[in-house]
Amino acid sequence: MSGGALEARIVVERGPFRLDAHVTAAAGEVVALMGPSGAGKSTLLGVIAGLVGMTEGRVALDDRTLDAAPRPRTRVTPSERRIVLLGQEPHLFPHLSAHANIAFGRRARGATATVAGAEADEWLWRVGLAGMGDRRPAQLSGGQQQRVALARALATAPAVLLLDEPLASLDPETAGDIRAVLHDQLASTHTTAVVATHDAVDAVSLATRLVVLEDGRVTQQGAVRDVLAGPATRFAAAVAGVNRVPGRVTAGRFAAGALELAASGIDDGAVAAVFAPSAVALERVEASSWTGVLRLPAPSTPGDWFAKITRLEQTPVGVRVRTADPDVAVDLSAERTAGLGLAPGQPVLLRVAPDEVRFVGVGA
């Protein structure tokens, strides 16, 4: 079993929305597709699967054209593409057992009942459901249903597997289990896959390459590690869990709003400072209002600046304090946040050490 090489140049126009993206995946490669809601991820996967029409472009699998528009028009039906799309809902046949659901895919591809049944048994074992093949979907948990759907998809030996937020509706523990199954089975079958997700953990654990899609266009792509280490947009920075502060370097000094940093060795021009929210220290100031802050001496040390709290957000391990001018997030424990008595509108002093900051080019 081995995947095919995918190339998709796709333009879809729907009223004011325009998707214009070029996505590729080498044979056996797993590509993560990330972007905010409404960016066009599901539309892109739908076109590749043959379920959504495109305005112009070309979708090819191993140099075989599956879709082309506007002229000469080519359109291979979804059932003939060897491409399977799996979304949040498993869409199992409710009247069939887990075993029969998996065998159905192989039977539809021409396998005999004996062969399809034997392969269904193997796939139940591979996804951790051995001994549960006689259960119908209603007798399975959400995570177990998703395992059956994954087994049914992979049992057909697709050239490309498209995954559209397959873990989004699962609880964290179940999602982690399914993610591990996905990783193992995609690797063992060498299946080409495109995984649309909001979760950086999916990208890190499943994919080797990451494509960021925003407002219908690709804003960054590359090795997962490279994109997360050097996010080119605010969305990519949020995915990576870091602050990305656009500014300018002039004569070895970076400036963005009230934040100034030493930037020796960095060419003059537009760059972005990247640093973790946990790398920022926060202190109360003597003034109780922003007007009062304006009367205080400006911090003289590069990396120290006054900021105003805009909002507080809960995190799994504490509180994220959002500040303005520039937009910077600071991670604190809940105990320290309460001890400081922090609230929106309050001025604070922020500090980030120069060795905690990386400078990256400014993306589109």
Tab-separated table of C-alpha atoms in Angstrom:
chain	number	residue	atom	x	y	z
A	1	MET	CA	0.000	0.000	0.000
A	2	SER	CA	1.439	3.381	-0.974
A	3	GLY	CA	0.133	6.887	-1.520
A	4	GLY	CA	0.255	9.009	-4.629
A	5	ALA	CA	1.749	12.407	-5.373
A	6	LEU	CA	-0.856	15.173	-5.165
A	7	GLU	CA	-0.782	18.599	-6.774
A	8	ALA	CA	-3.687	21.007	-6.482
A	9	ARG	CA	-3.857	24.526	-7.921
A	10	ILE	CA	-7.332	25.660	-6.982
A	11	VAL	CA	-9.407	28.806	-7.446
A	12	VAL	CA	-12.948	28.910	-6.076
A	13	GLU	CA	-15.022	32.087	-6.197
A	14	ARG	CA	-18.177	32.339	-4.113
A	15	GLY	CA	-19.514	35.854	-3.825
A	16	PRO	CA	-16.956	37.961	-1.939
A	17	PHE	CA	-14.893	34.893	-0.940
A	18	ARG	CA	-12.040	33.738	-3.155
A	19	LEU	CA	-9.908	30.662	-2.523
A	20	ASP	CA	-6.668	30.773	-4.500
A	21	ALA	CA	-4.228	28.154	-3.247
A	22	HIS	CA	-1.515	25.794	-4.437
A	23	VAL	CA	-1.016	22.694	-2.276
A	24	THR	CA	1.201	19.688	-2.980
A	25	ALA	CA	2.010	16.451	-1.198
A	26	ALA	CA	4.692	13.997	-2.249
A	27	ALA	CA	3.879	10.288	-2.315
A	28	GLY	CA	3.577	9.072	1.270
A	29	GLU	CA	3.902	12.585	2.741
A	30	VAL	CA	1.586	13.914	5.454
A	31	VAL	CA	0.837	17.631	5.125
A	32	ALA	CA	-0.951	19.643	7.812
A	33	LEU	CA	-3.303	22.406	6.649
A	34	MET	CA	-4.001	25.072	9.257
A	35	GLY	CA	-5.965	28.279	9.181
A	36	PRO	CA	-8.688	30.174	11.035
A	37	SER	CA	-12.361	29.326	10.548
A	38	GLY	CA	-13.542	30.496	7.144
A	39	ALA	CA	-10.059	30.405	5.612
A	40	GLY	CA	-11.125	27.839	3.001
A	41	LYS	CA	-9.669	24.595	4.366
A	42	SER	CA	-12.824	22.505	3.950
A	43	THR	CA	-13.485	23.998	0.518
A	44	LEU	CA	-9.956	23.092	-0.577
A	45	LEU	CA	-10.338	19.486	0.604
A	46	GLY	CA	-13.782	19.283	-0.993
A	47	VAL	CA	-12.371	20.273	-4.386
A	48	ILE	CA	-9.563	17.713	-4.131
A	49	ALA	CA	-12.102	15.013	-3.221
A	50	GLY	CA	-14.326	15.980	-6.145
A	51	LEU	CA	-17.230	17.081	-3.968
A	52	VAL	CA	-16.899	20.819	-4.644
A	53	GLY	CA	-16.565	22.441	-8.052
A	54	MET	CA	-13.804	24.939	-8.761
A	55	THR	CA	-13.733	28.090	-10.843
A	56	GLU	CA	-10.342	27.374	-12.342
A	57	GLY	CA	-7.227	25.321	-11.695
A	58	ARG	CA	-6.061	21.717	-11.812
A	59	VAL	CA	-6.018	18.764	-9.423
A	60	ALA	CA	-3.629	15.957	-10.356
A	61	LEU	CA	-2.665	12.644	-8.798
A	62	ASP	CA	0.578	11.086	-10.049
A	63	ASP	CA	0.336	13.358	-13.121
A	64	ARG	CA	-3.198	12.116	-13.869
A	65	THR	CA	-5.577	15.054	-14.134
A	66	LEU	CA	-8.586	14.585	-11.865
A	67	ASP	CA	-10.069	18.042	-12.251
A	68	ALA	CA	-9.367	20.944	-14.573
A	69	ALA	CA	-11.245	24.177	-15.264
A	70	PRO	CA	-12.407	26.183	-17.018
A	71	ARG	CA	-11.169	24.737	-20.354
A	72	PRO	CA	-10.537	22.047	-21.351
A	73	ARG	CA	-12.934	20.825	-18.655
A	74	THR	CA	-11.948	17.575	-16.959
A	75	ARG	CA	-13.734	16.058	-13.995
A	76	VAL	CA	-13.160	12.556	-12.645
A	77	THR	CA	-15.999	11.402	-10.377
A	78	PRO	CA	-15.220	11.172	-6.630
A	79	SER	CA	-15.540	7.366	-6.641
A	80	GLU	CA	-12.859	7.043	-9.328
A	81	ARG	CA	-10.255	9.326	-7.727
A	82	ARG	CA	-8.810	6.948	-5.098
A	83	ILE	CA	-9.157	9.849	-2.669
A	84	VAL	CA	-11.031	9.479	0.624
A	85	LEU	CA	-12.308	12.385	2.731
A	86	LEU	CA	-12.851	11.786	6.458
A	87	GLY	CA	-14.354	14.573	8.574
A	88	GLN	CA	-15.490	15.136	12.150
A	89	GLU	CA	-18.485	12.836	11.697
A	90	PRO	CA	-17.604	9.193	10.941
A	91	HIS	CA	-20.728	8.666	8.753
A	92	LEU	CA	-20.881	4.944	9.450
A	93	PHE	CA	-23.810	2.883	8.206
A	94	PRO	CA	-25.968	2.604	11.342
A	95	HIS	CA	-27.498	-0.757	10.345
A	96	LEU	CA	-24.105	-2.433	9.791
A	97	SER	CA	-21.659	-3.724	12.374
A	98	ALA	CA	-18.184	-2.237	12.742
A	99	HIS	CA	-16.817	-5.256	10.848
A	100	ALA	CA	-19.337	-4.856	8.030
A	101	ASN	CA	-18.700	-1.107	7.795
A	102	ILE	CA	-14.989	-1.731	7.242
A	103	ALA	CA	-15.584	-4.602	4.825
A	104	PHE	CA	-18.011	-2.451	2.805
A	105	GLY	CA	-15.195	-0.258	1.495
A	106	ARG	CA	-13.234	-3.238	0.206
A	107	ARG	CA	-16.340	-4.853	-1.289
A	108	ALA	CA	-17.078	-1.594	-3.116
A	109	ARG	CA	-13.586	-1.843	-4.612
A	110	GLY	CA	-14.261	-5.324	-5.958
A	111	ALA	CA	-12.878	-7.579	-3.228
A	112	THR	CA	-14.641	-10.869	-2.502
A	113	ALA	CA	-16.600	-11.249	0.705
A	114	THR	CA	-13.947	-13.582	2.099
A	115	VAL	CA	-11.065	-11.209	1.371
A	116	ALA	CA	-12.991	-8.145	2.584
A	117	GLY	CA	-13.969	-9.928	5.794
A	118	ALA	CA	-10.416	-11.043	6.534
A	119	GLU	CA	-9.075	-7.546	5.932
A	120	ALA	CA	-11.792	-6.046	8.138
A	121	ASP	CA	-10.665	-8.354	10.951
A	122	GLU	CA	-7.080	-7.173	10.500
A	123	TRP	CA	-8.080	-3.514	10.501
A	124	LEU	CA	-10.153	-3.901	13.644
A	125	TRP	CA	-7.003	-5.211	15.322
A	126	ARG	CA	-4.844	-2.442	13.865
A	127	VAL	CA	-7.063	0.337	15.258
A	128	GLY	CA	-7.452	-1.315	18.653
A	129	LEU	CA	-10.983	-2.692	18.277
A	130	ALA	CA	-10.315	-6.429	18.123
A	131	GLY	CA	-13.314	-8.328	19.489
A	132	MET	CA	-15.714	-5.424	18.874
A	133	GLY	CA	-16.491	-6.067	15.224
A	134	ASP	CA	-20.065	-7.222	15.859
A	135	ARG	CA	-21.098	-3.940	17.487
A	136	ARG	CA	-23.138	-1.398	15.563
A	137	PRO	CA	-22.190	2.320	15.618
A	138	ALA	CA	-24.801	3.131	18.285
A	139	GLN	CA	-23.035	0.686	20.599
A	140	LEU	CA	-19.663	2.399	20.139
A	141	SER	CA	-18.254	5.571	21.696
A	142	GLY	CA	-17.417	8.577	19.516
A	143	GLY	CA	-13.747	7.680	19.555
A	144	GLN	CA	-14.453	4.060	18.647
A	145	GLN	CA	-16.669	5.167	15.756
A	146	GLN	CA	-13.865	7.373	14.474
A	147	ARG	CA	-11.488	4.408	14.648
A	148	VAL	CA	-13.890	2.359	12.538
A	149	ALA	CA	-14.207	5.213	10.028
A	150	LEU	CA	-10.420	5.481	9.809
A	151	ALA	CA	-10.095	1.710	9.322
A	152	ARG	CA	-12.771	1.761	6.600
A	153	ALA	CA	-10.953	4.592	4.821
A	154	LEU	CA	-7.495	3.013	4.971
A	155	ALA	CA	-8.775	-0.465	4.096
A	156	THR	CA	-9.588	0.809	0.599
A	157	ALA	CA	-5.888	1.669	0.067
A	158	PRO	CA	-6.538	5.286	-0.954
A	159	ALA	CA	-3.898	7.145	-2.909
A	160	VAL	CA	-4.680	10.212	-0.769
A	161	LEU	CA	-6.475	10.486	2.574
A	162	LEU	CA	-8.021	13.872	3.361
A	163	LEU	CA	-8.755	14.515	7.041
A	164	ASP	CA	-10.982	17.498	7.835
A	165	GLU	CA	-10.750	18.217	11.577
A	166	PRO	CA	-11.215	14.502	12.410
A	167	LEU	CA	-10.445	14.988	16.119
A	168	ALA	CA	-12.278	18.252	16.769
A	169	SER	CA	-15.388	16.692	18.320
A	170	LEU	CA	-13.492	14.293	20.607
A	171	ASP	CA	-12.402	14.883	24.199
A	172	PRO	CA	-8.643	15.485	24.677
A	173	GLU	CA	-7.850	11.978	25.926
A	174	THR	CA	-9.759	10.255	23.112
A	175	ALA	CA	-8.274	12.639	20.547
A	176	GLY	CA	-4.799	11.744	21.790
A	177	ASP	CA	-5.543	8.042	21.366
A	178	ILE	CA	-6.899	8.499	17.823
A	179	ARG	CA	-3.941	10.740	16.964
A	180	ALA	CA	-1.570	7.935	17.947
A	181	VAL	CA	-3.513	5.451	15.802
A	182	LEU	CA	-3.443	7.876	12.874
A	183	HIS	CA	0.299	8.384	13.202
A	184	ASP	CA	1.015	4.655	13.281
A	185	GLN	CA	-1.291	3.704	10.410
A	186	LEU	CA	-0.327	6.548	8.079
A	187	ALA	CA	3.327	5.643	8.614
A	188	SER	CA	2.863	1.897	8.168
A	189	THR	CA	0.722	2.230	5.017
A	190	HIS	CA	2.759	5.090	3.483
A	191	THR	CA	-0.516	6.861	2.740
A	192	THR	CA	-0.366	10.395	1.384
A	193	ALA	CA	-2.506	12.601	3.623
A	194	VAL	CA	-3.619	16.202	4.007
A	195	VAL	CA	-4.807	16.963	7.548
A	196	ALA	CA	-6.864	20.115	8.088
A	197	THR	CA	-6.713	21.065	11.749
A	198	HIS	CA	-6.779	23.887	14.303
A	199	ASP	CA	-4.480	22.027	16.676
A	200	ALA	CA	-0.705	22.437	16.514
A	201	VAL	CA	-0.362	19.058	18.234
A	202	ASP	CA	-1.866	17.421	15.121
A	203	ALA	CA	0.665	19.174	12.906
A	204	VAL	CA	3.625	18.272	15.112
A	205	SER	CA	2.642	14.643	15.698
A	206	LEU	CA	1.295	13.729	12.264
A	207	ALA	CA	2.861	15.912	9.571
A	208	THR	CA	6.279	16.730	8.205
A	209	ARG	CA	5.136	19.863	6.389
A	210	LEU	CA	2.726	22.640	7.363
A	211	VAL	CA	0.664	24.872	5.068
A	212	VAL	CA	-1.000	27.940	6.587
A	213	LEU	CA	-4.150	29.111	4.798
A	214	GLU	CA	-5.646	32.519	5.621
A	215	ASP	CA	-8.412	34.394	3.810
A	216	GLY	CA	-8.296	31.904	0.961
A	217	ARG	CA	-4.569	32.037	0.261
A	218	VAL	CA	-1.425	30.339	1.479
A	219	THR	CA	0.485	32.726	3.740
A	220	GLN	CA	3.275	30.369	4.817
A	221	GLN	CA	4.438	26.816	4.242
A	222	GLY	CA	7.444	24.680	5.063
A	223	ALA	CA	8.670	22.078	7.497
A	224	VAL	CA	6.463	22.047	10.602
A	225	ARG	CA	9.371	22.972	12.857
A	226	ASP	CA	10.423	25.888	10.620
A	227	VAL	CA	6.930	27.393	10.401
A	228	LEU	CA	6.322	27.161	14.144
A	229	ALA	CA	9.789	28.546	14.924
A	230	GLY	CA	9.422	31.486	12.532
A	231	PRO	CA	5.704	32.313	12.141
A	232	ALA	CA	5.100	34.761	9.312
A	233	THR	CA	1.640	35.920	10.410
A	234	ARG	CA	-0.253	36.614	13.612
A	235	PHE	CA	-2.337	33.457	13.137
A	236	ALA	CA	0.751	31.280	12.692
A	237	ALA	CA	2.227	32.808	15.841
A	238	ALA	CA	-0.956	31.994	17.770
A	239	VAL	CA	-0.723	28.396	16.552
A	240	ALA	CA	2.909	28.227	17.660
A	241	GLY	CA	1.991	29.713	21.044
A	242	VAL	CA	4.370	32.683	20.770
A	243	ASN	CA	4.223	36.446	20.551
A	244	ARG	CA	4.935	37.871	17.105
A	245	VAL	CA	5.466	41.639	17.214
A	246	PRO	CA	5.967	43.381	13.837
A	247	GLY	CA	8.247	46.407	13.917
A	248	ARG	CA	11.277	47.989	12.302
A	249	VAL	CA	14.999	47.852	12.863
A	250	THR	CA	16.913	51.094	12.513
A	251	ALA	CA	20.633	51.303	13.234
A	252	GLY	CA	20.653	48.149	15.347
A	253	ARG	CA	17.548	48.994	17.336
A	254	PHE	CA	14.140	47.343	17.006
A	255	ALA	CA	11.010	49.373	17.755
A	256	ALA	CA	7.332	48.414	17.860
A	257	GLY	CA	5.066	50.754	19.770
A	258	ALA	CA	6.510	51.191	23.255
A	259	LEU	CA	8.767	48.135	22.908
A	260	GLU	CA	12.406	48.708	22.003
A	261	LEU	CA	15.085	46.030	21.773
A	262	ALA	CA	18.708	45.823	20.788
A	263	ALA	CA	18.968	44.223	17.340
A	264	SER	CA	22.651	44.199	16.509
A	265	GLY	CA	23.486	42.376	13.316
A	266	ILE	CA	19.943	42.742	11.942
A	267	ASP	CA	19.585	44.682	8.689
A	268	ASP	CA	17.453	47.820	8.758
A	269	GLY	CA	13.850	47.285	7.702
A	270	ALA	CA	10.654	45.537	8.691
A	271	VAL	CA	11.040	42.455	10.907
A	272	ALA	CA	9.082	40.765	13.668
A	273	ALA	CA	10.240	39.956	17.177
A	274	VAL	CA	9.219	36.459	18.305
A	275	PHE	CA	9.227	35.370	21.959
A	276	ALA	CA	7.221	33.142	24.270
A	277	PRO	CA	4.524	34.573	26.570
A	278	SER	CA	6.279	32.810	29.448
A	279	ALA	CA	9.459	34.787	28.680
A	280	VAL	CA	7.798	38.105	29.580
A	281	ALA	CA	8.006	39.358	33.161
A	282	LEU	CA	5.181	41.563	34.455
A	283	GLU	CA	5.157	44.011	37.355
A	284	ARG	CA	2.682	46.494	38.800
A	285	VAL	CA	3.505	50.175	38.442
A	286	GLU	CA	2.899	52.979	40.889
A	287	ALA	CA	0.380	54.688	38.631
A	288	SER	CA	-3.229	53.440	38.695
A	289	SER	CA	-4.176	54.850	35.275
A	290	TRP	CA	-2.569	55.324	31.879
A	291	THR	CA	-2.560	59.077	32.430
A	292	GLY	CA	-0.524	58.445	35.560
A	293	VAL	CA	1.919	56.258	33.590
A	294	LEU	CA	2.601	59.132	31.208
A	295	ARG	CA	3.996	61.100	34.157
A	296	LEU	CA	6.498	58.351	35.019
A	297	PRO	CA	10.017	58.280	33.544
A	298	ALA	CA	10.123	56.028	30.500
A	299	PRO	CA	12.036	52.750	31.069
A	300	SER	CA	15.646	53.210	30.021
A	301	THR	CA	16.551	49.541	29.633
A	302	PRO	CA	15.887	47.962	26.198
A	303	GLY	CA	13.280	45.273	26.629
A	304	ASP	CA	11.400	47.145	29.373
A	305	TRP	CA	8.195	48.960	28.488
A	306	PHE	CA	4.905	50.185	29.903
A	307	ALA	CA	1.733	48.563	28.578
A	308	LYS	CA	-1.986	48.537	29.257
A	309	ILE	CA	-3.870	45.310	29.995
A	310	THR	CA	-6.632	44.711	27.443
A	311	ARG	CA	-8.043	41.402	28.726
A	312	LEU	CA	-7.363	38.277	30.778
A	313	GLU	CA	-7.756	34.782	29.307
A	314	GLN	CA	-7.852	31.473	31.127
A	315	THR	CA	-5.303	28.853	30.082
A	316	PRO	CA	-4.899	25.214	31.160
A	317	VAL	CA	-2.088	26.230	33.518
A	318	GLY	CA	-3.028	29.746	34.609
A	319	VAL	CA	-3.863	33.108	33.059
A	320	ARG	CA	-2.782	34.790	29.831
A	321	VAL	CA	-2.607	38.565	30.170
A	322	ARG	CA	-3.103	40.413	26.875
A	323	THR	CA	-1.584	43.884	26.562
A	324	ALA	CA	-1.577	46.611	23.934
A	325	ASP	CA	0.899	48.825	22.079
A	326	PRO	CA	2.218	46.418	20.988
A	327	ASP	CA	-0.074	43.393	21.286
A	328	VAL	CA	1.824	41.062	23.638
A	329	ALA	CA	0.650	38.096	25.718
A	330	VAL	CA	2.108	37.274	29.135
A	331	ASP	CA	1.563	33.932	30.873
A	332	LEU	CA	1.196	33.971	34.664
A	333	SER	CA	-0.032	31.555	37.281
A	334	ALA	CA	-3.537	32.163	38.589
A	335	GLU	CA	-2.088	32.774	42.059
A	336	ARG	CA	0.289	35.490	40.856
A	337	THR	CA	-2.432	37.136	38.745
A	338	ALA	CA	-4.718	37.319	41.776
A	339	GLY	CA	-1.880	38.534	43.985
A	340	LEU	CA	-1.137	41.412	41.623
A	341	GLY	CA	-4.824	42.287	41.355
A	342	LEU	CA	-4.644	42.538	37.572
A	343	ALA	CA	-7.627	43.809	35.567
A	344	PRO	CA	-8.337	45.196	32.080
A	345	GLY	CA	-7.267	48.816	31.666
A	346	GLN	CA	-4.556	48.571	34.294
A	347	PRO	CA	-1.033	49.756	33.377
A	348	VAL	CA	1.887	47.388	33.972
A	349	LEU	CA	5.621	47.195	33.348
A	350	LEU	CA	6.733	44.400	31.014
A	351	ARG	CA	10.225	43.035	30.552
A	352	VAL	CA	11.712	40.528	28.088
A	353	ALA	CA	15.380	39.531	28.054
A	354	PRO	CA	17.195	40.005	24.709
A	355	ASP	CA	18.302	36.359	24.636
A	356	GLU	CA	14.638	35.269	24.697
A	357	VAL	CA	13.876	37.088	21.417
A	358	ARG	CA	14.290	35.927	17.813
A	359	PHE	CA	13.878	38.205	14.817
A	360	VAL	CA	12.154	36.839	11.724
A	361	GLY	CA	11.176	38.261	8.357
A	362	VAL	CA	7.755	39.848	8.006
A	363	GLY	CA	5.372	37.608	6.006
A	364	ALA	CA	2.669	38.621	3.609
